[in-house]
Amino acid sequence: MRRVLTTLAVLLAAGTALAHGPTPQKVDQTITIRATADAVWKVVGPFGGIGAWHPDVAKVEATGGDGAGAVRKVTLKRGGTLVEGLDEWKGAERTYSYRMSDPDLDALPVSSYSATLTVTPEGDGAKVEWMGRFYRGDTGNEPPENLSDAAGKEAMNRYFAEGLKGLKAKLESGPQR
């Protein structure tokens, strides 16, 4: 009887391990900009304003301003649409957090994500940090390569990095300091 119980326990543990599912992935991108934190926040802070600084964005439709529950629909130049909802916006602290509503695997190969963007003073300039947490595009146990953890991480890192480079270029090219 003891042997049967031991075998059953091992089988149950193995089944649970196989049914675990995907692990959340994280990306964290930062950039330093030669402009004051206030000048950077003036550009990056408006939730619906991502189209003014992110080079991959074709257009943005935003409702709700900068209040919790605001929504922006971001259409990307390469195709696909990101529908994102604002969870929290703290202007005095120069930070906001948001999440994707419904996945669009043509836009990004992830099934969901949440992100936080923060601006802090750093020396004579400002540091912008954009952090995200997400799940791969296919949450099954054996996802195709284009919807894997690696594909999701690569796409999110590229999207955040390109956005931060675009923000830096916009702010450092003019008199916004």
Short mmCIF file of N, CA and C in Angstrom, two decimals:
data_model
loop_
_atom_site.label_atom_id
_atom_site.label_comp_id
_atom_site.label_asym_id
_atom_site.label_seq_id
_atom_site.Cartn_x
_atom_site.Cartn_y
_atom_site.Cartn_z
N MET A 1 0.82 -1.19 0.00
CA MET A 1 0.00 0.00 0.00
C MET A 1 0.87 1.26 0.00
N ARG A 2 1.92 1.22 0.80
CA ARG A 2 2.81 2.38 0.88
C ARG A 2 3.46 2.67 -0.47
N ARG A 3 3.85 1.61 -1.19
CA ARG A 3 4.46 1.76 -2.50
C ARG A 3 3.47 2.39 -3.48
N VAL A 4 2.21 2.00 -3.43
CA VAL A 4 1.17 2.55 -4.30
C VAL A 4 0.99 4.04 -4.02
N LEU A 5 0.94 4.40 -2.75
CA LEU A 5 0.78 5.82 -2.37
C LEU A 5 1.98 6.65 -2.81
N THR A 6 3.17 6.10 -2.67
CA THR A 6 4.38 6.81 -3.10
C THR A 6 4.36 7.02 -4.61
N THR A 7 4.01 5.97 -5.36
CA THR A 7 3.93 6.08 -6.81
C THR A 7 2.87 7.11 -7.22
N LEU A 8 1.73 7.09 -6.56
CA LEU A 8 0.68 8.06 -6.85
C LEU A 8 1.14 9.48 -6.57
N ALA A 9 1.83 9.69 -5.48
CA ALA A 9 2.34 11.02 -5.13
C ALA A 9 3.33 11.52 -6.18
N VAL A 10 4.22 10.65 -6.66
CA VAL A 10 5.20 11.02 -7.69
C VAL A 10 4.48 11.40 -8.99
N LEU A 11 3.49 10.61 -9.38
CA LEU A 11 2.74 10.90 -10.61
C LEU A 11 1.99 12.22 -10.51
N LEU A 12 1.39 12.47 -9.38
CA LEU A 12 0.67 13.74 -9.19
C LEU A 12 1.62 14.93 -9.24
N ALA A 13 2.78 14.80 -8.63
CA ALA A 13 3.77 15.87 -8.64
C ALA A 13 4.27 16.12 -10.06
N ALA A 14 4.51 15.07 -10.83
CA ALA A 14 4.97 15.22 -12.21
C ALA A 14 3.89 15.89 -13.06
N GLY A 15 2.65 15.52 -12.87
CA GLY A 15 1.55 16.14 -13.62
C GLY A 15 1.41 17.61 -13.31
N THR A 16 1.58 17.97 -12.05
CA THR A 16 1.49 19.37 -11.65
C THR A 16 2.62 20.17 -12.27
N ALA A 17 3.82 19.61 -12.31
CA ALA A 17 4.97 20.29 -12.90
C ALA A 17 4.74 20.53 -14.39
N LEU A 18 4.19 19.56 -15.09
CA LEU A 18 3.95 19.71 -16.52
C LEU A 18 2.84 20.71 -16.81
N ALA A 19 1.91 20.90 -15.91
CA ALA A 19 0.77 21.79 -16.13
C ALA A 19 1.04 23.20 -15.62
N HIS A 20 2.27 23.49 -15.23
CA HIS A 20 2.60 24.76 -14.62
C HIS A 20 2.28 25.96 -15.51
N GLY A 21 2.60 25.90 -16.79
CA GLY A 21 2.34 27.01 -17.69
C GLY A 21 3.50 27.97 -17.75
N PRO A 22 3.31 29.11 -18.42
CA PRO A 22 4.42 30.04 -18.65
C PRO A 22 4.80 30.82 -17.38
N THR A 23 6.03 31.27 -17.39
CA THR A 23 6.56 32.10 -16.32
C THR A 23 6.53 33.55 -16.79
N PRO A 24 6.15 34.50 -15.95
CA PRO A 24 6.18 35.90 -16.38
C PRO A 24 7.61 36.32 -16.74
N GLN A 25 7.72 37.09 -17.77
CA GLN A 25 9.00 37.62 -18.23
C GLN A 25 9.07 39.11 -17.86
N LYS A 26 10.28 39.63 -17.76
CA LYS A 26 10.45 41.03 -17.40
C LYS A 26 11.47 41.69 -18.32
N VAL A 27 11.24 42.94 -18.62
CA VAL A 27 12.23 43.75 -19.33
C VAL A 27 12.35 45.07 -18.58
N ASP A 28 13.52 45.66 -18.65
CA ASP A 28 13.78 46.92 -17.95
C ASP A 28 14.77 47.70 -18.80
N GLN A 29 14.32 48.81 -19.35
CA GLN A 29 15.17 49.65 -20.19
C GLN A 29 15.31 51.02 -19.53
N THR A 30 16.51 51.58 -19.59
CA THR A 30 16.72 52.93 -19.08
C THR A 30 17.55 53.73 -20.07
N ILE A 31 17.39 55.03 -19.98
CA ILE A 31 18.18 55.93 -20.81
C ILE A 31 18.36 57.24 -20.04
N THR A 32 19.49 57.88 -20.24
CA THR A 32 19.75 59.17 -19.63
C THR A 32 19.63 60.23 -20.72
N ILE A 33 18.92 61.29 -20.39
CA ILE A 33 18.62 62.35 -21.36
C ILE A 33 19.18 63.67 -20.84
N ARG A 34 19.81 64.44 -21.72
CA ARG A 34 20.34 65.75 -21.36
C ARG A 34 19.21 66.78 -21.38
N ALA A 35 18.35 66.71 -20.40
CA ALA A 35 17.24 67.65 -20.20
C ALA A 35 16.78 67.47 -18.77
N THR A 36 16.13 68.45 -18.22
CA THR A 36 15.66 68.32 -16.85
C THR A 36 14.56 67.26 -16.78
N ALA A 37 14.39 66.71 -15.58
CA ALA A 37 13.33 65.71 -15.39
C ALA A 37 11.97 66.32 -15.70
N ASP A 38 11.77 67.59 -15.35
CA ASP A 38 10.49 68.24 -15.65
C ASP A 38 10.26 68.36 -17.16
N ALA A 39 11.33 68.71 -17.90
CA ALA A 39 11.20 68.82 -19.36
C ALA A 39 10.89 67.47 -19.99
N VAL A 40 11.54 66.42 -19.48
CA VAL A 40 11.29 65.07 -20.00
C VAL A 40 9.86 64.65 -19.67
N TRP A 41 9.42 64.91 -18.45
CA TRP A 41 8.07 64.52 -18.04
C TRP A 41 7.01 65.26 -18.86
N LYS A 42 7.30 66.49 -19.23
CA LYS A 42 6.35 67.26 -20.04
C LYS A 42 6.07 66.55 -21.37
N VAL A 43 7.07 65.87 -21.90
CA VAL A 43 6.91 65.14 -23.17
C VAL A 43 6.37 63.73 -22.95
N VAL A 44 6.95 62.99 -22.00
CA VAL A 44 6.61 61.57 -21.84
C VAL A 44 5.42 61.34 -20.90
N GLY A 45 5.11 62.32 -20.06
CA GLY A 45 4.08 62.16 -19.04
C GLY A 45 2.65 62.00 -19.53
N PRO A 46 2.22 62.75 -20.54
CA PRO A 46 0.84 62.57 -21.01
C PRO A 46 0.63 61.16 -21.57
N PHE A 47 -0.30 60.42 -20.98
CA PHE A 47 -0.52 59.02 -21.36
C PHE A 47 -0.87 58.88 -22.84
N GLY A 48 -1.63 59.77 -23.38
CA GLY A 48 -2.01 59.70 -24.79
C GLY A 48 -0.98 60.29 -25.73
N GLY A 49 0.16 60.75 -25.23
CA GLY A 49 1.15 61.44 -26.05
C GLY A 49 2.27 60.59 -26.60
N ILE A 50 2.20 59.28 -26.49
CA ILE A 50 3.29 58.41 -26.94
C ILE A 50 3.62 58.57 -28.42
N GLY A 51 2.66 58.95 -29.21
CA GLY A 51 2.90 59.14 -30.64
C GLY A 51 3.83 60.30 -30.95
N ALA A 52 4.00 61.23 -30.01
CA ALA A 52 4.86 62.38 -30.22
C ALA A 52 6.34 62.06 -30.05
N TRP A 53 6.65 60.92 -29.43
CA TRP A 53 8.06 60.61 -29.19
C TRP A 53 8.49 59.19 -29.56
N HIS A 54 7.55 58.26 -29.70
CA HIS A 54 7.93 56.87 -30.03
C HIS A 54 7.94 56.70 -31.55
N PRO A 55 9.10 56.39 -32.13
CA PRO A 55 9.20 56.32 -33.59
C PRO A 55 8.43 55.18 -34.24
N ASP A 56 8.04 54.16 -33.48
CA ASP A 56 7.30 53.02 -34.05
C ASP A 56 5.79 53.25 -34.10
N VAL A 57 5.33 54.36 -33.53
CA VAL A 57 3.90 54.63 -33.42
C VAL A 57 3.40 55.44 -34.62
N ALA A 58 2.39 54.90 -35.30
CA ALA A 58 1.78 55.59 -36.44
C ALA A 58 0.72 56.58 -35.97
N LYS A 59 -0.13 56.16 -35.01
CA LYS A 59 -1.16 57.05 -34.48
C LYS A 59 -1.64 56.56 -33.13
N VAL A 60 -2.23 57.48 -32.38
CA VAL A 60 -2.76 57.17 -31.05
C VAL A 60 -4.15 57.78 -30.94
N GLU A 61 -5.08 56.99 -30.44
CA GLU A 61 -6.41 57.49 -30.08
C GLU A 61 -6.52 57.31 -28.57
N ALA A 62 -6.70 58.43 -27.85
CA ALA A 62 -6.72 58.36 -26.39
C ALA A 62 -7.99 58.97 -25.83
N THR A 63 -8.49 58.36 -24.75
CA THR A 63 -9.64 58.90 -24.03
C THR A 63 -9.35 58.84 -22.54
N GLY A 64 -9.85 59.79 -21.79
CA GLY A 64 -9.72 59.77 -20.34
C GLY A 64 -8.56 60.55 -19.78
N GLY A 65 -7.76 61.20 -20.63
CA GLY A 65 -6.66 62.01 -20.14
C GLY A 65 -5.62 61.19 -19.40
N ASP A 66 -5.22 61.69 -18.22
CA ASP A 66 -4.20 61.02 -17.43
C ASP A 66 -4.77 60.43 -16.14
N GLY A 67 -6.07 60.18 -16.12
CA GLY A 67 -6.69 59.59 -14.94
C GLY A 67 -6.74 58.09 -15.02
N ALA A 68 -6.76 57.44 -13.87
CA ALA A 68 -6.89 55.98 -13.85
C ALA A 68 -8.11 55.59 -14.66
N GLY A 69 -7.96 54.60 -15.50
CA GLY A 69 -9.04 54.16 -16.38
C GLY A 69 -8.95 54.75 -17.78
N ALA A 70 -8.03 55.71 -17.99
CA ALA A 70 -7.83 56.25 -19.34
C ALA A 70 -7.39 55.11 -20.26
N VAL A 71 -7.69 55.27 -21.55
CA VAL A 71 -7.35 54.24 -22.53
C VAL A 71 -6.67 54.89 -23.71
N ARG A 72 -5.63 54.22 -24.22
CA ARG A 72 -5.02 54.66 -25.48
C ARG A 72 -4.94 53.47 -26.42
N LYS A 73 -5.26 53.74 -27.67
CA LYS A 73 -5.17 52.74 -28.73
C LYS A 73 -4.00 53.17 -29.61
N VAL A 74 -2.92 52.39 -29.56
CA VAL A 74 -1.68 52.71 -30.24
C VAL A 74 -1.56 51.85 -31.49
N THR A 75 -1.57 52.48 -32.65
CA THR A 75 -1.39 51.77 -33.92
C THR A 75 0.08 51.88 -34.30
N LEU A 76 0.70 50.73 -34.55
CA LEU A 76 2.12 50.70 -34.87
C LEU A 76 2.35 50.79 -36.38
N LYS A 77 3.45 51.39 -36.77
CA LYS A 77 3.79 51.55 -38.19
C LYS A 77 3.95 50.22 -38.90
N ARG A 78 4.47 49.22 -38.21
CA ARG A 78 4.69 47.91 -38.84
C ARG A 78 3.45 47.02 -38.80
N GLY A 79 2.36 47.54 -38.23
CA GLY A 79 1.12 46.79 -38.16
C GLY A 79 0.79 46.39 -36.73
N GLY A 80 -0.47 46.24 -36.48
CA GLY A 80 -0.93 45.85 -35.16
C GLY A 80 -1.31 47.04 -34.31
N THR A 81 -2.12 46.75 -33.30
CA THR A 81 -2.64 47.79 -32.41
C THR A 81 -2.52 47.33 -30.96
N LEU A 82 -2.06 48.24 -30.12
CA LEU A 82 -1.98 47.99 -28.68
C LEU A 82 -3.07 48.81 -28.00
N VAL A 83 -3.95 48.15 -27.26
CA VAL A 83 -4.96 48.86 -26.49
C VAL A 83 -4.51 48.77 -25.03
N GLU A 84 -4.23 49.95 -24.45
CA GLU A 84 -3.64 50.01 -23.12
C GLU A 84 -4.49 50.85 -22.20
N GLY A 85 -4.63 50.38 -20.97
CA GLY A 85 -5.40 51.10 -19.95
C GLY A 85 -4.49 51.62 -18.86
N LEU A 86 -4.71 52.86 -18.46
CA LEU A 86 -3.90 53.50 -17.42
C LEU A 86 -4.38 53.05 -16.05
N ASP A 87 -3.48 52.48 -15.27
CA ASP A 87 -3.81 52.04 -13.92
C ASP A 87 -3.56 53.15 -12.90
N GLU A 88 -2.45 53.86 -13.09
CA GLU A 88 -2.06 54.87 -12.10
C GLU A 88 -1.17 55.91 -12.77
N TRP A 89 -1.43 57.18 -12.49
CA TRP A 89 -0.63 58.28 -13.03
C TRP A 89 -0.31 59.21 -11.87
N LYS A 90 0.99 59.40 -11.60
CA LYS A 90 1.42 60.25 -10.50
C LYS A 90 2.33 61.34 -11.07
N GLY A 91 1.73 62.47 -11.43
CA GLY A 91 2.48 63.56 -12.04
C GLY A 91 3.58 64.11 -11.16
N ALA A 92 3.32 64.30 -9.88
CA ALA A 92 4.32 64.85 -8.96
C ALA A 92 5.53 63.93 -8.83
N GLU A 93 5.31 62.63 -8.98
CA GLU A 93 6.40 61.66 -8.89
C GLU A 93 6.95 61.27 -10.26
N ARG A 94 6.36 61.83 -11.31
CA ARG A 94 6.76 61.58 -12.70
C ARG A 94 6.76 60.08 -13.04
N THR A 95 5.64 59.43 -12.79
CA THR A 95 5.54 58.00 -13.09
C THR A 95 4.11 57.62 -13.44
N TYR A 96 3.95 56.63 -14.29
CA TYR A 96 2.64 56.04 -14.53
C TYR A 96 2.78 54.56 -14.84
N SER A 97 1.70 53.83 -14.56
CA SER A 97 1.64 52.39 -14.81
C SER A 97 0.40 52.09 -15.63
N TYR A 98 0.54 51.15 -16.55
CA TYR A 98 -0.56 50.79 -17.44
C TYR A 98 -0.47 49.33 -17.81
N ARG A 99 -1.52 48.83 -18.49
CA ARG A 99 -1.52 47.44 -18.92
C ARG A 99 -2.24 47.30 -20.26
N MET A 100 -1.87 46.26 -20.98
CA MET A 100 -2.51 45.95 -22.25
C MET A 100 -3.85 45.30 -21.98
N SER A 101 -4.85 45.68 -22.77
CA SER A 101 -6.18 45.09 -22.63
C SER A 101 -6.26 43.75 -23.35
N ASP A 102 -6.40 43.78 -24.65
CA ASP A 102 -6.51 42.55 -25.44
C ASP A 102 -5.24 42.38 -26.27
N PRO A 103 -4.69 41.18 -26.31
CA PRO A 103 -3.46 40.99 -27.07
C PRO A 103 -3.68 41.13 -28.57
N ASP A 104 -2.68 41.67 -29.24
CA ASP A 104 -2.61 41.70 -30.69
C ASP A 104 -1.23 41.16 -31.03
N LEU A 105 -1.17 39.90 -31.40
CA LEU A 105 0.10 39.23 -31.63
C LEU A 105 0.84 39.78 -32.85
N ASP A 106 0.15 40.54 -33.72
CA ASP A 106 0.83 41.21 -34.83
C ASP A 106 1.62 42.42 -34.32
N ALA A 107 1.14 43.03 -33.24
CA ALA A 107 1.82 44.19 -32.66
C ALA A 107 3.01 43.75 -31.82
N LEU A 108 2.75 42.88 -30.87
CA LEU A 108 3.79 42.33 -29.98
C LEU A 108 3.43 40.87 -29.67
N PRO A 109 4.39 39.96 -29.73
CA PRO A 109 4.09 38.54 -29.50
C PRO A 109 3.99 38.19 -28.01
N VAL A 110 3.11 38.91 -27.31
CA VAL A 110 2.89 38.67 -25.88
C VAL A 110 1.39 38.59 -25.64
N SER A 111 1.00 37.81 -24.61
CA SER A 111 -0.42 37.63 -24.35
C SER A 111 -0.98 38.70 -23.41
N SER A 112 -0.13 39.31 -22.63
CA SER A 112 -0.54 40.41 -21.77
C SER A 112 0.71 41.08 -21.23
N TYR A 113 0.60 42.33 -20.86
CA TYR A 113 1.72 42.98 -20.20
C TYR A 113 1.22 44.12 -19.34
N SER A 114 2.05 44.45 -18.37
CA SER A 114 1.85 45.66 -17.58
C SER A 114 3.20 46.37 -17.60
N ALA A 115 3.17 47.69 -17.51
CA ALA A 115 4.42 48.45 -17.61
C ALA A 115 4.36 49.70 -16.74
N THR A 116 5.52 50.15 -16.37
CA THR A 116 5.66 51.39 -15.60
C THR A 116 6.76 52.22 -16.23
N LEU A 117 6.48 53.49 -16.42
CA LEU A 117 7.45 54.44 -16.96
C LEU A 117 7.69 55.50 -15.88
N THR A 118 8.97 55.76 -15.59
CA THR A 118 9.34 56.69 -14.51
C THR A 118 10.48 57.60 -14.96
N VAL A 119 10.38 58.88 -14.62
CA VAL A 119 11.43 59.87 -14.91
C VAL A 119 11.98 60.36 -13.58
N THR A 120 13.31 60.32 -13.43
CA THR A 120 13.95 60.83 -12.22
C THR A 120 15.13 61.72 -12.59
N PRO A 121 15.41 62.74 -11.76
CA PRO A 121 16.59 63.58 -12.01
C PRO A 121 17.86 62.74 -11.90
N GLU A 122 18.83 63.04 -12.74
CA GLU A 122 20.13 62.37 -12.66
C GLU A 122 21.19 63.35 -13.11
N GLY A 123 21.94 63.88 -12.15
CA GLY A 123 22.94 64.90 -12.47
C GLY A 123 22.26 66.11 -13.08
N ASP A 124 22.79 66.57 -14.23
CA ASP A 124 22.19 67.70 -14.94
C ASP A 124 21.07 67.27 -15.87
N GLY A 125 20.78 66.00 -15.91
CA GLY A 125 19.77 65.49 -16.82
C GLY A 125 18.70 64.68 -16.12
N ALA A 126 18.18 63.71 -16.84
CA ALA A 126 17.11 62.87 -16.30
C ALA A 126 17.31 61.43 -16.76
N LYS A 127 16.90 60.52 -15.91
CA LYS A 127 16.91 59.10 -16.25
C LYS A 127 15.47 58.68 -16.46
N VAL A 128 15.23 57.99 -17.55
CA VAL A 128 13.90 57.44 -17.83
C VAL A 128 14.01 55.93 -17.77
N GLU A 129 13.16 55.31 -16.96
CA GLU A 129 13.13 53.86 -16.83
C GLU A 129 11.76 53.36 -17.28
N TRP A 130 11.78 52.35 -18.12
CA TRP A 130 10.55 51.75 -18.64
C TRP A 130 10.65 50.26 -18.34
N MET A 131 9.83 49.80 -17.43
CA MET A 131 9.85 48.40 -17.02
C MET A 131 8.55 47.72 -17.44
N GLY A 132 8.65 46.48 -17.85
CA GLY A 132 7.46 45.74 -18.23
C GLY A 132 7.51 44.30 -17.74
N ARG A 133 6.34 43.77 -17.51
CA ARG A 133 6.17 42.36 -17.13
C ARG A 133 5.11 41.79 -18.07
N PHE A 134 5.36 40.60 -18.59
CA PHE A 134 4.46 40.05 -19.60
C PHE A 134 4.55 38.54 -19.65
N TYR A 135 3.62 37.95 -20.39
CA TYR A 135 3.64 36.53 -20.70
C TYR A 135 3.81 36.38 -22.20
N ARG A 136 4.42 35.28 -22.61
CA ARG A 136 4.63 35.03 -24.03
C ARG A 136 3.30 34.99 -24.79
N GLY A 137 3.38 35.10 -26.10
CA GLY A 137 2.19 35.14 -26.94
C GLY A 137 1.36 33.88 -26.90
N ASP A 138 1.99 32.74 -26.80
CA ASP A 138 1.27 31.46 -26.70
C ASP A 138 1.57 30.90 -25.31
N THR A 139 0.56 30.84 -24.47
CA THR A 139 0.76 30.42 -23.09
C THR A 139 0.66 28.90 -22.91
N GLY A 140 0.58 28.17 -24.01
CA GLY A 140 0.58 26.71 -23.92
C GLY A 140 1.96 26.20 -23.51
N ASN A 141 2.04 24.91 -23.27
CA ASN A 141 3.30 24.32 -22.80
C ASN A 141 4.38 24.23 -23.88
N GLU A 142 4.00 24.23 -25.16
CA GLU A 142 4.97 24.15 -26.24
C GLU A 142 4.66 25.21 -27.30
N PRO A 143 4.97 26.47 -27.02
CA PRO A 143 4.64 27.54 -27.96
C PRO A 143 5.52 27.50 -29.21
N PRO A 144 5.00 27.97 -30.34
CA PRO A 144 5.86 28.10 -31.51
C PRO A 144 6.93 29.15 -31.23
N GLU A 145 8.03 29.07 -31.95
CA GLU A 145 9.17 29.96 -31.70
C GLU A 145 8.79 31.44 -31.75
N ASN A 146 7.89 31.83 -32.67
CA ASN A 146 7.54 33.25 -32.82
C ASN A 146 6.64 33.77 -31.68
N LEU A 147 6.16 32.88 -30.81
CA LEU A 147 5.33 33.29 -29.67
C LEU A 147 5.92 32.80 -28.35
N SER A 148 7.22 32.53 -28.34
CA SER A 148 7.93 32.00 -27.17
C SER A 148 8.31 33.11 -26.19
N ASP A 149 8.84 32.71 -25.05
CA ASP A 149 9.38 33.66 -24.07
C ASP A 149 10.44 34.54 -24.72
N ALA A 150 11.35 33.91 -25.47
CA ALA A 150 12.45 34.65 -26.10
C ALA A 150 11.92 35.67 -27.11
N ALA A 151 10.94 35.28 -27.91
CA ALA A 151 10.37 36.20 -28.90
C ALA A 151 9.67 37.37 -28.21
N GLY A 152 8.95 37.09 -27.14
CA GLY A 152 8.28 38.15 -26.39
C GLY A 152 9.28 39.11 -25.77
N LYS A 153 10.32 38.56 -25.18
CA LYS A 153 11.34 39.38 -24.53
C LYS A 153 12.07 40.26 -25.55
N GLU A 154 12.41 39.67 -26.69
CA GLU A 154 13.09 40.42 -27.75
C GLU A 154 12.21 41.57 -28.25
N ALA A 155 10.95 41.29 -28.48
CA ALA A 155 10.02 42.31 -29.00
C ALA A 155 9.79 43.44 -27.99
N MET A 156 9.59 43.08 -26.73
CA MET A 156 9.36 44.10 -25.70
C MET A 156 10.61 44.94 -25.48
N ASN A 157 11.78 44.31 -25.45
CA ASN A 157 13.04 45.07 -25.31
C ASN A 157 13.22 46.03 -26.48
N ARG A 158 12.94 45.57 -27.69
CA ARG A 158 13.08 46.42 -28.87
C ARG A 158 12.10 47.59 -28.82
N TYR A 159 10.83 47.32 -28.46
CA TYR A 159 9.81 48.36 -28.41
C TYR A 159 10.17 49.43 -27.37
N PHE A 160 10.58 49.01 -26.19
CA PHE A 160 10.96 49.95 -25.14
C PHE A 160 12.22 50.72 -25.54
N ALA A 161 13.25 50.03 -26.05
CA ALA A 161 14.51 50.69 -26.42
C ALA A 161 14.29 51.71 -27.54
N GLU A 162 13.52 51.35 -28.56
CA GLU A 162 13.26 52.29 -29.65
C GLU A 162 12.48 53.51 -29.16
N GLY A 163 11.54 53.28 -28.25
CA GLY A 163 10.79 54.40 -27.68
C GLY A 163 11.69 55.34 -26.90
N LEU A 164 12.56 54.79 -26.08
CA LEU A 164 13.45 55.63 -25.29
C LEU A 164 14.45 56.38 -26.17
N LYS A 165 14.94 55.73 -27.23
CA LYS A 165 15.83 56.42 -28.17
C LYS A 165 15.10 57.56 -28.85
N GLY A 166 13.84 57.33 -29.22
CA GLY A 166 13.04 58.38 -29.85
C GLY A 166 12.80 59.55 -28.90
N LEU A 167 12.53 59.24 -27.64
CA LEU A 167 12.34 60.28 -26.63
C LEU A 167 13.61 61.11 -26.46
N LYS A 168 14.74 60.44 -26.36
CA LYS A 168 16.02 61.12 -26.21
C LYS A 168 16.29 62.03 -27.41
N ALA A 169 16.07 61.52 -28.62
CA ALA A 169 16.30 62.30 -29.83
C ALA A 169 15.39 63.54 -29.85
N LYS A 170 14.14 63.38 -29.47
CA LYS A 170 13.22 64.51 -29.48
C LYS A 170 13.67 65.58 -28.50
N LEU A 171 14.04 65.18 -27.30
CA LEU A 171 14.38 66.13 -26.25
C LEU A 171 15.76 66.76 -26.43
N GLU A 172 16.70 66.03 -26.98
CA GLU A 172 18.05 66.57 -27.11
C GLU A 172 18.26 67.34 -28.41
N SER A 173 17.28 67.34 -29.29
CA SER A 173 17.45 68.03 -30.57
C SER A 173 16.91 69.46 -30.56
N GLY A 174 16.22 69.85 -29.50
CA GLY A 174 15.60 71.17 -29.50
C GLY A 174 15.78 71.91 -28.20
N PRO A 175 15.12 73.05 -28.07
CA PRO A 175 15.29 73.92 -26.90
C PRO A 175 14.35 73.58 -25.73
N GLN A 176 13.92 72.32 -25.57
CA GLN A 176 12.96 71.97 -24.52
C GLN A 176 13.58 71.95 -23.13
N ARG A 177 14.84 72.12 -22.98
CA ARG A 177 15.54 72.00 -21.71
C ARG A 177 14.94 72.97 -20.73
#
